[in-house]
Short mmCIF file of C-alpha atoms in Angstrom, two decimals:
data_model
loop_
_atom_site.label_atom_id
_atom_site.label_comp_id
_atom_site.label_asym_id
_atom_site.label_seq_id
_atom_site.Cartn_x
_atom_site.Cartn_y
_atom_site.Cartn_z
CA UNK A 182 -37.65 42.94 -92.35
CA UNK A 183 -36.22 40.57 -89.82
CA UNK A 184 -36.58 36.82 -89.96
CA UNK A 185 -36.62 34.90 -86.73
CA UNK A 186 -34.39 31.76 -87.22
CA UNK A 187 -34.74 30.92 -83.46
CA UNK A 188 -36.60 32.85 -80.85
CA UNK A 189 -34.90 31.27 -77.79
CA UNK A 190 -37.03 30.05 -74.84
CA UNK A 191 -39.59 32.81 -75.29
CA UNK A 192 -39.70 35.96 -77.30
CA UNK A 193 -42.33 38.58 -77.98
CA UNK A 194 -42.82 41.93 -79.55
CA UNK A 195 -43.43 44.57 -76.90
CA UNK A 196 -43.98 48.22 -76.74
CA UNK A 197 -45.20 50.23 -73.78
CA UNK A 198 -48.63 48.32 -73.74
CA UNK A 199 -52.32 49.16 -74.09
CA UNK A 200 -53.25 51.27 -71.21
CA UNK A 201 -56.68 52.59 -70.83
CA UNK A 202 -58.80 49.39 -71.26
CA UNK A 203 -58.48 47.72 -67.86
CA UNK A 204 -62.11 48.48 -67.16
CA UNK A 205 -62.96 46.16 -70.25
CA UNK A 206 -60.70 43.35 -68.91
CA UNK A 207 -57.67 44.09 -70.99
CA UNK A 208 -54.28 43.88 -69.26
CA UNK A 209 -51.84 46.80 -69.65
CA UNK A 210 -49.23 44.48 -71.05
CA UNK A 211 -46.07 45.98 -72.64
CA UNK A 212 -42.41 45.37 -71.97
CA UNK A 213 -41.99 43.65 -68.54
CA UNK A 214 -38.82 45.97 -68.01
CA UNK A 215 -39.99 49.01 -69.63
CA UNK A 216 -36.98 50.97 -68.53
CA UNK A 217 -34.80 48.68 -70.61
CA UNK A 218 -36.99 48.92 -73.83
CA UNK A 219 -36.99 52.56 -73.51
CA UNK A 220 -33.27 52.69 -73.27
CA UNK A 221 -32.74 50.43 -76.29
CA UNK A 222 -35.10 52.67 -78.37
CA UNK A 223 -33.16 55.76 -77.33
CA UNK A 224 -29.95 54.18 -78.44
CA UNK A 225 -31.14 53.84 -81.99
CA UNK A 226 -32.87 57.17 -82.16
CA UNK A 227 -36.38 55.95 -81.67
CA UNK A 228 -39.39 57.43 -79.71
CA UNK A 229 -39.22 55.45 -76.37
CA UNK A 230 -42.47 53.81 -77.11
CA UNK A 231 -41.74 51.97 -80.35
CA UNK A 232 -41.96 48.22 -80.49
CA UNK A 233 -38.86 46.23 -79.94
CA UNK A 234 -38.29 42.39 -79.14
CA UNK A 235 -38.48 41.05 -75.68
CA UNK A 236 -36.20 37.99 -75.20
CA UNK A 237 -36.50 35.70 -72.29
CA UNK A 238 -33.15 34.08 -71.41
CA UNK A 239 -31.75 35.28 -74.80
CA UNK A 240 -30.51 32.49 -77.05
CA UNK A 241 -32.05 33.87 -80.27
CA UNK A 242 -30.82 34.11 -83.89
CA UNK A 243 -32.38 36.77 -86.14
CA UNK A 244 -31.61 37.45 -89.78
CA UNK A 245 -31.86 40.96 -91.01
CA UNK A 246 -33.26 40.97 -94.38
CA UNK A 247 -32.72 44.62 -94.65
CA UNK A 248 -29.89 46.50 -92.88
CA UNK A 249 -30.89 48.42 -89.81
CA UNK A 250 -29.32 50.10 -86.76
CA UNK A 251 -30.08 48.02 -83.65
CA UNK A 252 -29.32 48.19 -79.81
CA UNK A 253 -29.61 45.73 -76.87
CA UNK A 254 -30.50 46.62 -73.29
CA UNK A 255 -31.78 44.76 -70.26
CA UNK A 256 -30.21 41.40 -69.29
CA UNK A 257 -26.50 41.43 -70.68
CA UNK A 258 -25.65 38.81 -73.11
CA UNK A 259 -22.96 38.05 -75.74
CA UNK A 260 -24.04 39.18 -79.15
CA UNK A 261 -22.35 38.36 -82.44
CA UNK A 262 -20.97 37.82 -85.13
CA UNK A 263 -22.11 41.31 -86.41
CA UNK A 264 -19.38 43.72 -86.02
CA UNK A 265 -19.91 46.13 -83.07
CA UNK A 266 -22.82 44.13 -81.61
CA UNK A 267 -22.86 44.60 -77.81
CA UNK A 268 -24.92 45.70 -75.04
CA UNK A 269 -25.91 49.30 -74.42
CA UNK A 270 -24.70 50.94 -77.71
CA UNK A 271 -26.08 51.13 -81.24
CA UNK A 272 -24.60 48.87 -83.82
CA UNK A 273 -25.29 48.47 -87.64
CA UNK A 274 -26.55 45.20 -88.93
CA UNK A 275 -26.11 44.76 -92.70
CA UNK A 276 -28.67 43.23 -94.99
CA UNK A 277 -28.57 39.47 -94.97
CA UNK A 278 -26.50 39.37 -91.71
CA UNK A 279 -27.63 37.13 -88.87
CA UNK A 280 -27.46 38.39 -85.28
CA UNK A 281 -26.84 35.72 -82.80
CA UNK A 282 -27.57 36.42 -79.21
CA UNK A 283 -26.48 34.06 -76.30
CA UNK A 284 -27.73 33.44 -72.71
CA UNK A 285 -27.56 36.50 -70.41
CA UNK A 286 -24.94 36.07 -67.70
CA UNK A 287 -27.26 37.78 -65.26
CA UNK A 288 -31.01 38.88 -65.46
CA UNK A 289 -33.68 37.43 -67.55
CA UNK A 290 -35.04 39.80 -70.29
CA UNK A 291 -33.24 41.39 -73.05
CA UNK A 292 -34.60 44.05 -75.27
CA UNK A 293 -33.54 44.52 -78.97
CA UNK A 294 -34.57 47.79 -80.61
CA UNK A 295 -34.25 48.34 -84.17
CA UNK A 296 -34.31 51.90 -85.72
CA UNK A 297 -37.92 52.57 -86.98
CA UNK A 298 -39.35 50.01 -84.52
CA UNK A 299 -40.97 46.52 -85.13
CA UNK A 300 -43.88 47.46 -87.29
CA UNK A 301 -46.36 44.63 -86.69
CA UNK A 302 -50.02 45.76 -86.79
CA UNK A 303 -51.18 47.34 -83.59
CA UNK A 304 -54.19 45.81 -81.58
CA UNK A 305 -55.92 48.54 -79.41
CA UNK A 306 -53.12 50.85 -79.95
CA UNK A 307 -50.37 48.55 -79.03
CA UNK A 308 -47.92 45.97 -80.69
CA UNK A 309 -47.51 44.10 -77.53
CA UNK A 310 -48.15 40.40 -77.01
CA UNK A 311 -50.29 39.89 -74.09
CA UNK A 312 -49.52 36.32 -72.65
CA UNK A 313 -52.79 36.47 -70.51
CA UNK A 314 -55.39 37.34 -73.03
CA UNK A 315 -53.80 36.61 -76.31
CA UNK A 316 -54.02 40.17 -77.90
CA UNK A 317 -51.38 41.33 -80.10
CA UNK A 318 -49.00 39.32 -82.23
CA UNK A 319 -48.15 35.73 -81.56
CA UNK A 320 -44.99 34.89 -79.63
CA UNK A 321 -41.96 34.74 -82.10
CA UNK A 322 -41.10 31.37 -83.72
CA UNK A 323 -38.78 30.07 -86.24
CA UNK A 324 -39.92 31.72 -89.50
CA UNK A 325 -41.66 34.64 -88.13
CA UNK A 326 -41.23 37.71 -90.24
CA UNK A 327 -41.11 40.97 -88.61
CA UNK A 328 -41.56 44.30 -90.48
CA UNK A 329 -39.37 47.27 -89.56
CA UNK A 330 -40.91 50.73 -89.66
CA UNK A 331 -39.53 53.84 -91.35
CA UNK A 332 -36.80 55.71 -89.41
CA UNK A 333 -37.31 59.35 -88.71
CA UNK A 334 -35.03 62.01 -87.59
CA UNK A 335 -31.27 61.82 -86.95
CA UNK A 336 -29.47 59.09 -85.14
CA UNK A 337 -28.39 60.29 -81.71
CA UNK A 338 -25.03 58.74 -80.68
CA UNK A 339 -25.46 57.33 -77.21
CA UNK A 340 -23.94 54.79 -74.92
CA UNK A 341 -25.25 53.43 -71.76
CA UNK A 342 -22.86 51.78 -69.32
CA UNK A 343 -24.30 48.43 -67.75
CA UNK A 344 -25.89 49.04 -64.39
CA UNK A 345 -23.71 47.82 -61.34
CA UNK A 346 -25.10 44.43 -60.13
CA UNK A 347 -26.29 44.73 -56.63
CA UNK A 348 -28.27 42.39 -54.48
CA UNK A 349 -31.88 42.09 -55.71
CA UNK A 350 -34.04 44.41 -53.55
CA UNK A 351 -37.72 45.40 -54.23
CA UNK A 352 -38.73 48.51 -52.35
CA UNK A 353 -42.34 48.45 -51.52
CA UNK A 354 -45.09 50.57 -50.11
CA UNK A 355 -47.66 48.98 -47.76
CA UNK A 356 -51.29 48.25 -48.89
CA UNK A 357 -53.84 48.69 -50.12
CA UNK A 358 -54.75 45.54 -48.27
CA UNK A 359 -52.19 45.21 -45.58
CA UNK A 360 -54.98 45.44 -43.02
CA UNK A 361 -56.16 41.77 -44.28
CA UNK A 362 -52.87 40.35 -42.87
CA UNK A 363 -51.74 39.95 -39.26
CA UNK A 364 -49.81 43.10 -38.08
CA UNK A 365 -46.35 41.26 -38.31
CA UNK A 366 -46.94 40.34 -41.78
CA UNK A 367 -45.19 43.31 -43.57
CA UNK A 368 -42.18 42.77 -41.29
CA UNK A 369 -42.27 38.99 -42.36
CA UNK A 370 -42.18 40.07 -45.94
CA UNK A 371 -39.18 42.01 -45.47
CA UNK A 372 -37.48 39.76 -42.99
CA UNK A 373 -35.87 37.06 -45.05
CA UNK A 374 -35.24 36.59 -48.78
CA UNK A 375 -37.72 34.83 -50.92
CA UNK A 376 -36.84 32.58 -53.75
CA UNK A 377 -38.23 33.10 -57.36
CA UNK A 378 -40.22 30.06 -58.49
CA UNK A 379 -40.03 28.21 -61.85
CA UNK A 380 -43.82 29.29 -62.41
CA UNK A 381 -43.00 33.03 -63.08
CA UNK A 382 -43.80 34.52 -66.27
CA UNK A 383 -44.99 37.98 -67.80
CA UNK A 384 -48.07 37.71 -65.72
CA UNK A 385 -46.16 37.60 -62.34
CA UNK A 386 -43.13 36.66 -60.32
CA UNK A 387 -44.12 33.86 -57.98
CA UNK A 388 -42.12 33.64 -54.73
CA UNK A 389 -41.50 31.04 -52.16
CA UNK A 390 -40.44 31.83 -48.67
CA UNK A 391 -41.91 33.11 -45.44
CA UNK A 392 -45.73 32.53 -45.33
CA UNK A 393 -47.82 35.68 -44.96
CA UNK A 394 -50.53 35.08 -42.46
CA UNK A 395 -53.95 36.63 -43.07
CA UNK A 396 -55.90 38.35 -40.26
CA UNK A 397 -59.13 38.26 -42.01
CA UNK A 398 -60.84 35.22 -43.50
CA UNK A 399 -63.23 35.14 -46.34
CA UNK A 400 -63.10 36.41 -49.89
CA UNK A 401 -62.07 39.93 -50.99
CA UNK A 402 -64.53 41.12 -53.53
CA UNK A 403 -62.81 41.47 -57.02
CA UNK A 404 -61.07 44.84 -57.36
CA UNK A 405 -58.61 46.65 -59.68
CA UNK A 406 -55.00 45.66 -59.43
CA UNK A 407 -51.90 47.72 -60.30
CA UNK A 408 -48.67 46.57 -61.84
CA UNK A 409 -46.15 45.95 -59.12
CA UNK A 410 -48.98 44.52 -56.67
CA UNK A 411 -47.77 41.96 -54.38
CA UNK A 412 -50.96 39.72 -54.19
CA UNK A 413 -51.26 36.95 -51.51
CA UNK A 414 -53.24 34.00 -52.41
CA UNK A 415 -54.30 31.62 -49.60
CA UNK A 416 -51.07 29.76 -49.67
CA UNK A 417 -49.41 32.87 -47.97
CA UNK A 418 -46.81 32.90 -50.88
CA UNK A 419 -46.62 36.23 -52.55
CA UNK A 420 -46.74 36.94 -56.27
CA UNK A 421 -45.47 40.23 -57.81
CA UNK A 422 -47.72 41.36 -60.72
CA UNK A 423 -45.87 42.26 -63.92
CA UNK A 424 -47.18 43.82 -67.26
CA UNK A 425 -49.59 40.95 -68.25
CA UNK A 426 -51.34 40.80 -64.92
CA UNK A 427 -55.19 40.37 -64.77
CA UNK A 428 -56.87 43.93 -64.39
CA UNK A 429 -58.84 42.79 -61.45
CA UNK A 430 -58.16 40.26 -58.86
CA UNK A 431 -59.62 38.86 -55.53
CA UNK A 432 -56.59 38.20 -53.49
CA UNK A 433 -55.41 40.90 -51.12
CA UNK A 434 -52.56 43.09 -51.92
CA UNK A 435 -50.12 43.48 -49.06
CA UNK A 436 -47.88 46.02 -50.66
CA UNK A 437 -46.95 47.45 -53.99
CA UNK A 438 -43.49 47.89 -55.60
CA UNK A 439 -42.05 51.30 -56.26
CA UNK A 440 -42.48 51.91 -59.74
CA UNK A 441 -38.63 52.09 -60.49
CA UNK A 442 -38.40 48.55 -59.15
CA UNK A 443 -40.58 46.99 -61.61
CA UNK A 444 -37.45 46.61 -63.74
CA UNK A 445 -35.68 44.73 -60.98
CA UNK A 446 -38.59 42.35 -60.63
CA UNK A 447 -38.72 41.71 -64.38
CA UNK A 448 -35.20 40.66 -64.46
CA UNK A 449 -35.45 38.00 -61.66
CA UNK A 450 -34.72 34.47 -62.69
CA UNK A 451 -36.11 31.28 -61.30
CA UNK A 452 -33.98 30.34 -58.31
CA UNK A 453 -32.78 33.90 -57.59
CA UNK A 454 -33.24 35.25 -54.16
CA UNK A 455 -35.02 38.60 -53.61
CA UNK A 456 -35.54 40.70 -50.70
CA UNK A 457 -38.36 43.24 -49.87
CA UNK A 458 -37.89 46.45 -48.10
CA UNK A 459 -40.48 49.08 -47.02
CA UNK A 460 -40.32 52.71 -47.73
CA UNK A 461 -43.08 54.28 -45.94
CA UNK A 462 -44.37 57.55 -47.30
CA UNK A 463 -43.34 59.28 -50.68
CA UNK B 209 -61.67 55.35 -47.46
CA UNK B 210 -59.20 55.82 -50.03
CA UNK B 211 -56.33 53.58 -49.96
CA UNK B 212 -52.85 53.89 -51.60
CA UNK B 213 -52.00 51.39 -54.27
CA UNK B 214 -48.55 52.06 -54.83
CA UNK B 215 -46.92 55.25 -56.15
CA UNK B 216 -49.40 55.86 -58.85
CA UNK B 217 -52.74 54.28 -57.83
CA UNK B 218 -55.54 55.17 -55.44
CA UNK B 219 -58.06 52.58 -54.43
CA UNK B 220 -61.50 54.27 -53.70
CA UNK B 221 -63.74 52.31 -51.50
CA UNK B 222 -67.37 52.97 -52.65
CA UNK B 223 -68.90 50.10 -50.58
CA UNK B 224 -71.38 49.33 -53.50
CA UNK B 225 -71.46 48.58 -57.05
CA UNK B 226 -74.10 51.25 -57.69
CA UNK B 227 -71.66 53.97 -56.27
CA UNK B 228 -68.77 52.27 -58.10
CA UNK B 229 -70.67 52.87 -61.41
CA UNK B 230 -71.46 56.48 -60.49
CA UNK B 231 -67.92 57.32 -59.49
CA UNK B 232 -66.49 55.56 -62.76
CA UNK B 233 -69.01 57.48 -64.83
CA UNK B 234 -68.25 60.85 -63.21
CA UNK B 235 -64.49 60.28 -63.50
CA UNK B 236 -64.63 59.44 -67.18
CA UNK B 237 -66.63 62.70 -67.78
CA UNK B 238 -64.28 64.89 -65.77
CA UNK B 239 -61.16 62.83 -66.14
CA UNK B 240 -58.64 64.31 -63.58
CA UNK B 241 -55.08 65.22 -64.74
CA UNK B 242 -52.87 62.17 -65.73
CA UNK B 243 -55.50 59.54 -64.95
CA UNK B 244 -55.01 56.47 -67.44
CA UNK B 245 -56.98 53.74 -65.83
CA UNK B 246 -60.25 53.83 -63.83
CA UNK B 247 -61.28 50.32 -62.89
CA UNK B 248 -64.56 49.72 -61.13
CA UNK B 249 -65.02 46.67 -58.96
CA UNK B 250 -68.08 45.63 -56.79
CA UNK B 251 -67.04 47.70 -53.93
CA UNK B 252 -64.17 49.92 -55.18
CA UNK B 253 -62.85 52.16 -58.09
CA UNK B 254 -59.14 51.91 -58.79
CA UNK B 255 -57.74 54.99 -60.27
CA UNK B 256 -54.21 55.02 -61.72
CA UNK B 257 -52.34 58.27 -62.53
CA UNK B 258 -48.70 57.89 -63.30
CA UNK B 259 -46.63 60.99 -62.33
CA UNK B 260 -49.47 62.95 -61.08
CA UNK B 261 -49.81 64.71 -57.81
CA UNK B 262 -51.20 61.87 -55.70
CA UNK B 263 -52.41 64.10 -52.77
CA UNK B 264 -54.33 66.45 -55.06
CA UNK B 265 -55.95 63.52 -56.77
CA UNK B 266 -56.92 61.99 -53.53
CA UNK B 267 -58.59 65.26 -52.54
CA UNK B 268 -60.43 65.40 -55.97
CA UNK B 269 -61.55 61.80 -55.62
CA UNK B 270 -62.83 62.49 -52.14
CA UNK B 271 -65.00 65.28 -53.45
CA UNK B 272 -66.33 63.43 -56.42
CA UNK B 273 -67.08 60.47 -54.14
CA UNK B 274 -68.89 62.71 -51.72
CA UNK B 275 -70.86 64.38 -54.42
CA UNK B 276 -71.92 61.09 -56.00
CA UNK B 277 -72.92 59.48 -52.79
CA UNK B 278 -75.14 62.58 -52.13
CA UNK B 279 -76.57 62.30 -55.54
CA UNK B 280 -77.37 58.69 -54.97
CA UNK B 281 -79.25 59.19 -51.81
CA UNK B 282 -81.09 62.30 -53.34
CA UNK B 283 -81.91 60.88 -56.67
CA UNK B 284 -82.18 57.16 -56.28
CA UNK B 285 -80.98 54.80 -59.11
CA UNK B 286 -78.50 56.17 -61.70
CA UNK B 287 -79.74 57.90 -64.79
CA UNK B 288 -80.49 55.74 -67.72
CA UNK B 289 -77.32 53.80 -68.87
CA UNK B 290 -77.35 52.32 -72.21
CA UNK B 291 -79.23 48.93 -72.76
CA UNK B 292 -77.81 46.07 -74.94
CA UNK B 293 -80.16 43.55 -76.20
CA UNK B 294 -78.52 40.12 -76.62
CA UNK B 295 -80.47 37.58 -78.77
CA UNK B 296 -79.92 34.08 -77.43
CA UNK B 297 -80.52 30.57 -78.94
CA UNK B 298 -81.32 28.56 -75.64
CA UNK B 299 -79.61 25.28 -76.77
CA UNK B 300 -76.81 25.10 -74.18
CA UNK B 301 -75.36 21.84 -72.93
CA UNK B 302 -76.24 22.73 -69.35
CA UNK B 303 -79.84 23.88 -69.76
CA UNK B 304 -81.44 20.65 -68.38
CA UNK B 305 -78.91 20.38 -65.41
CA UNK B 306 -79.58 23.96 -64.52
CA UNK B 307 -83.23 23.40 -64.69
CA UNK B 308 -82.81 20.39 -62.43
CA UNK B 309 -80.55 22.25 -59.90
CA UNK B 310 -83.11 25.10 -59.87
CA UNK B 311 -86.17 22.84 -59.53
CA UNK B 312 -88.03 24.26 -62.37
CA UNK B 313 -88.64 23.34 -66.11
CA UNK B 314 -86.48 24.33 -68.93
CA UNK B 315 -88.93 26.90 -70.19
CA UNK B 316 -89.08 28.53 -66.96
CA UNK B 317 -85.04 28.85 -66.89
CA UNK B 318 -85.40 30.65 -70.17
CA UNK B 319 -88.33 32.82 -69.04
CA UNK B 320 -86.40 33.81 -65.93
CA UNK B 321 -83.00 34.34 -67.78
CA UNK B 322 -84.48 36.48 -70.45
CA UNK B 323 -87.21 38.04 -68.21
CA UNK B 324 -85.34 40.65 -66.50
CA UNK B 325 -82.67 43.38 -67.04
CA UNK B 326 -79.33 42.57 -65.79
CA UNK B 327 -76.48 45.19 -65.19
CA UNK B 328 -72.71 44.86 -66.17
CA UNK B 329 -71.05 44.77 -62.80
CA UNK B 330 -67.51 44.88 -63.85
CA UNK B 331 -65.26 43.06 -66.58
CA UNK B 332 -62.44 40.80 -65.99
CA UNK B 333 -61.14 37.18 -66.56
CA UNK B 334 -60.69 37.95 -70.16
CA UNK B 335 -61.08 41.09 -72.42
CA UNK B 336 -64.81 41.89 -72.79
CA UNK B 337 -65.88 39.22 -70.18
CA UNK B 338 -68.59 41.02 -68.30
CA UNK B 339 -70.09 39.82 -65.01
CA UNK B 340 -73.65 40.60 -65.37
CA UNK B 341 -75.41 41.25 -61.98
CA UNK B 342 -79.09 40.93 -60.98
CA UNK B 343 -79.69 37.43 -62.23
CA UNK B 344 -82.94 35.78 -60.99
CA UNK B 345 -82.03 34.12 -57.56
CA UNK B 346 -83.61 30.83 -58.76
CA UNK B 347 -80.94 30.51 -61.41
CA UNK B 348 -77.98 30.90 -59.00
CA UNK B 349 -76.30 27.53 -59.68
CA UNK B 350 -72.79 26.50 -58.63
CA UNK B 351 -70.12 26.32 -61.26
CA UNK B 352 -69.24 22.87 -63.02
CA UNK B 353 -67.11 20.66 -60.85
CA UNK B 354 -64.61 20.32 -63.67
CA UNK B 355 -64.29 23.38 -66.18
CA UNK B 356 -64.56 22.69 -69.70
CA UNK B 357 -61.18 23.26 -71.57
CA UNK B 358 -62.87 25.21 -74.31
CA UNK B 359 -66.11 27.09 -74.38
CA UNK B 360 -67.01 28.70 -77.67
CA UNK B 361 -67.29 32.32 -78.08
CA UNK B 362 -70.74 33.59 -77.75
CA UNK B 363 -71.62 31.12 -75.11
CA UNK B 364 -74.36 32.44 -72.62
CA UNK B 365 -73.65 31.15 -69.25
CA UNK B 366 -74.51 31.44 -65.64
CA UNK B 367 -72.61 30.74 -62.32
CA UNK B 368 -73.48 31.84 -58.95
CA UNK B 369 -75.27 35.25 -58.84
CA UNK B 370 -73.85 36.15 -62.25
CA UNK B 371 -74.47 35.56 -66.11
CA UNK B 372 -72.05 36.23 -68.86
CA UNK B 373 -71.36 35.96 -72.58
CA UNK B 374 -68.12 34.33 -73.42
CA UNK B 375 -66.38 36.95 -75.56
CA UNK B 376 -63.91 34.68 -77.16
CA UNK B 377 -63.22 30.93 -76.96
CA UNK B 378 -61.69 29.97 -73.54
CA UNK B 379 -61.69 27.34 -70.92
CA UNK B 380 -64.58 27.92 -68.44
CA UNK B 381 -66.64 26.38 -65.66
CA UNK B 382 -69.74 28.34 -66.00
CA UNK B 383 -73.05 26.49 -66.97
CA UNK B 384 -74.04 26.92 -70.59
CA UNK B 385 -77.58 28.18 -71.29
CA UNK B 386 -77.22 29.02 -75.09
CA UNK B 387 -75.30 31.10 -77.49
CA UNK B 388 -75.62 34.43 -79.11
CA UNK B 389 -74.50 35.75 -82.55
CA UNK B 390 -73.92 39.14 -80.92
CA UNK B 391 -70.14 39.90 -81.03
CA UNK B 392 -69.47 41.12 -77.53
CA UNK B 393 -65.66 41.53 -78.30
CA UNK B 394 -64.09 42.97 -81.51
CA UNK B 395 -60.64 44.62 -81.16
CA UNK B 396 -61.47 46.51 -84.58
CA UNK B 397 -64.62 48.10 -83.11
CA UNK B 398 -64.71 51.31 -81.14
CA UNK B 399 -65.27 50.62 -78.20
CA UNK B 400 -64.19 46.97 -78.64
CA UNK B 401 -67.10 45.90 -76.32
CA UNK B 402 -70.73 46.88 -76.18
CA UNK B 403 -70.49 46.35 -72.31
CA UNK B 404 -68.87 48.64 -69.79
CA UNK B 405 -69.53 48.75 -66.10
CA UNK B 406 -73.00 49.95 -65.53
CA UNK B 407 -74.48 48.95 -69.09
CA UNK B 408 -77.92 47.42 -68.81
CA UNK B 409 -78.43 44.02 -70.66
CA UNK B 410 -81.42 42.28 -71.72
CA UNK B 411 -81.43 38.71 -73.03
CA UNK B 412 -84.05 37.82 -75.67
CA UNK B 413 -84.95 34.52 -77.04
CA UNK B 414 -83.89 34.47 -80.67
#
């Protein structure tokens, strides 16, 4: 069992979400940076899809009421005073110890996996908090008690070096509704950097920058939306859909992120600059 | 036309809700390899298949679409979809304003709302929130100027050409005609909603 002493600005339990219910109006949800949750799980010998804790801008304090192996991945932050606590490698948290996590020095979302996984009751097959629909467990608050599941199999020693910090670039494929925009709009999207707005959350990354001009007026009938869709409301300012995006929407999607770059989008902070680049074809 | 929606998604343009429902039903029956989401909309069906062979899937979707389109032309309306009866207590806060906007009496609003079969077009806005199509045109009224901050679960409402049952308490700008005790969203049930695209719905005064 883990007791939340302080959750930081926003922390939730996340696994890989609840796919398969979009036609009933249920968002996919799950870790915004799924690649980092999977890595943290691998580091403690878990199957990649077990639930962990997704911290937004770190700054959390957790008391382990029972001892457990733990690992951190995603936005790198200082961890202590537990011996060996650091990013990218498993460490043992003794029973009764408090794990203190600081603010990340880059990126936004940090994932804490514990061996056995966070074992809150699943809803529609997932333990994820869906910030749009409210499905799944409540966001963490001081006093929240999180059960830890039973560990299975042997611990596989692993170490994951932190990725190099490069400029934030999102590779996109055009469409499905790029024809709703003037022909230059895709070039415009990729011409100058956009700035991440304060209003960003698990639903989407809202951006400010060059305005994308529509060629067609009127309303697009509501249609299914994929994670990573770059949706453009009438303001002309794009929104990149993350895990908790609505399953359908009525604003045209000019482009969609390459799947591998969802993790990049999920780590953008308000105020960050980000560039788009087009890769046509596969 | 089948449009690319990222590396793992294809957006099939059906051009009609009817064909969206047929394609949705066919793809659920014959689920192609690796397909995890099938999301029908009024003129499209989104198909998401992570890690699949996109070109093969595209060919398969084109085949199924052509077949379903031909069937629609040959056979007319789709075979009997399930019918859900929703008992309604017509006591909504907006019943009289809707009657005024429609230019009819309250009794007639009820008779027209309960008097015909609607069809679930698609779901969205919230889990289990079904856009019911086929509403009597007399009842097509605009949304409230200012949405309510909280609409109770089970509220039966209309807005524009649609009717709906609020699956859970939420803010909302639709006009409330009444309420039902039928649960239209239950995460413990399988399926969690009695509605899915294509389901026929009949309201009945309780």
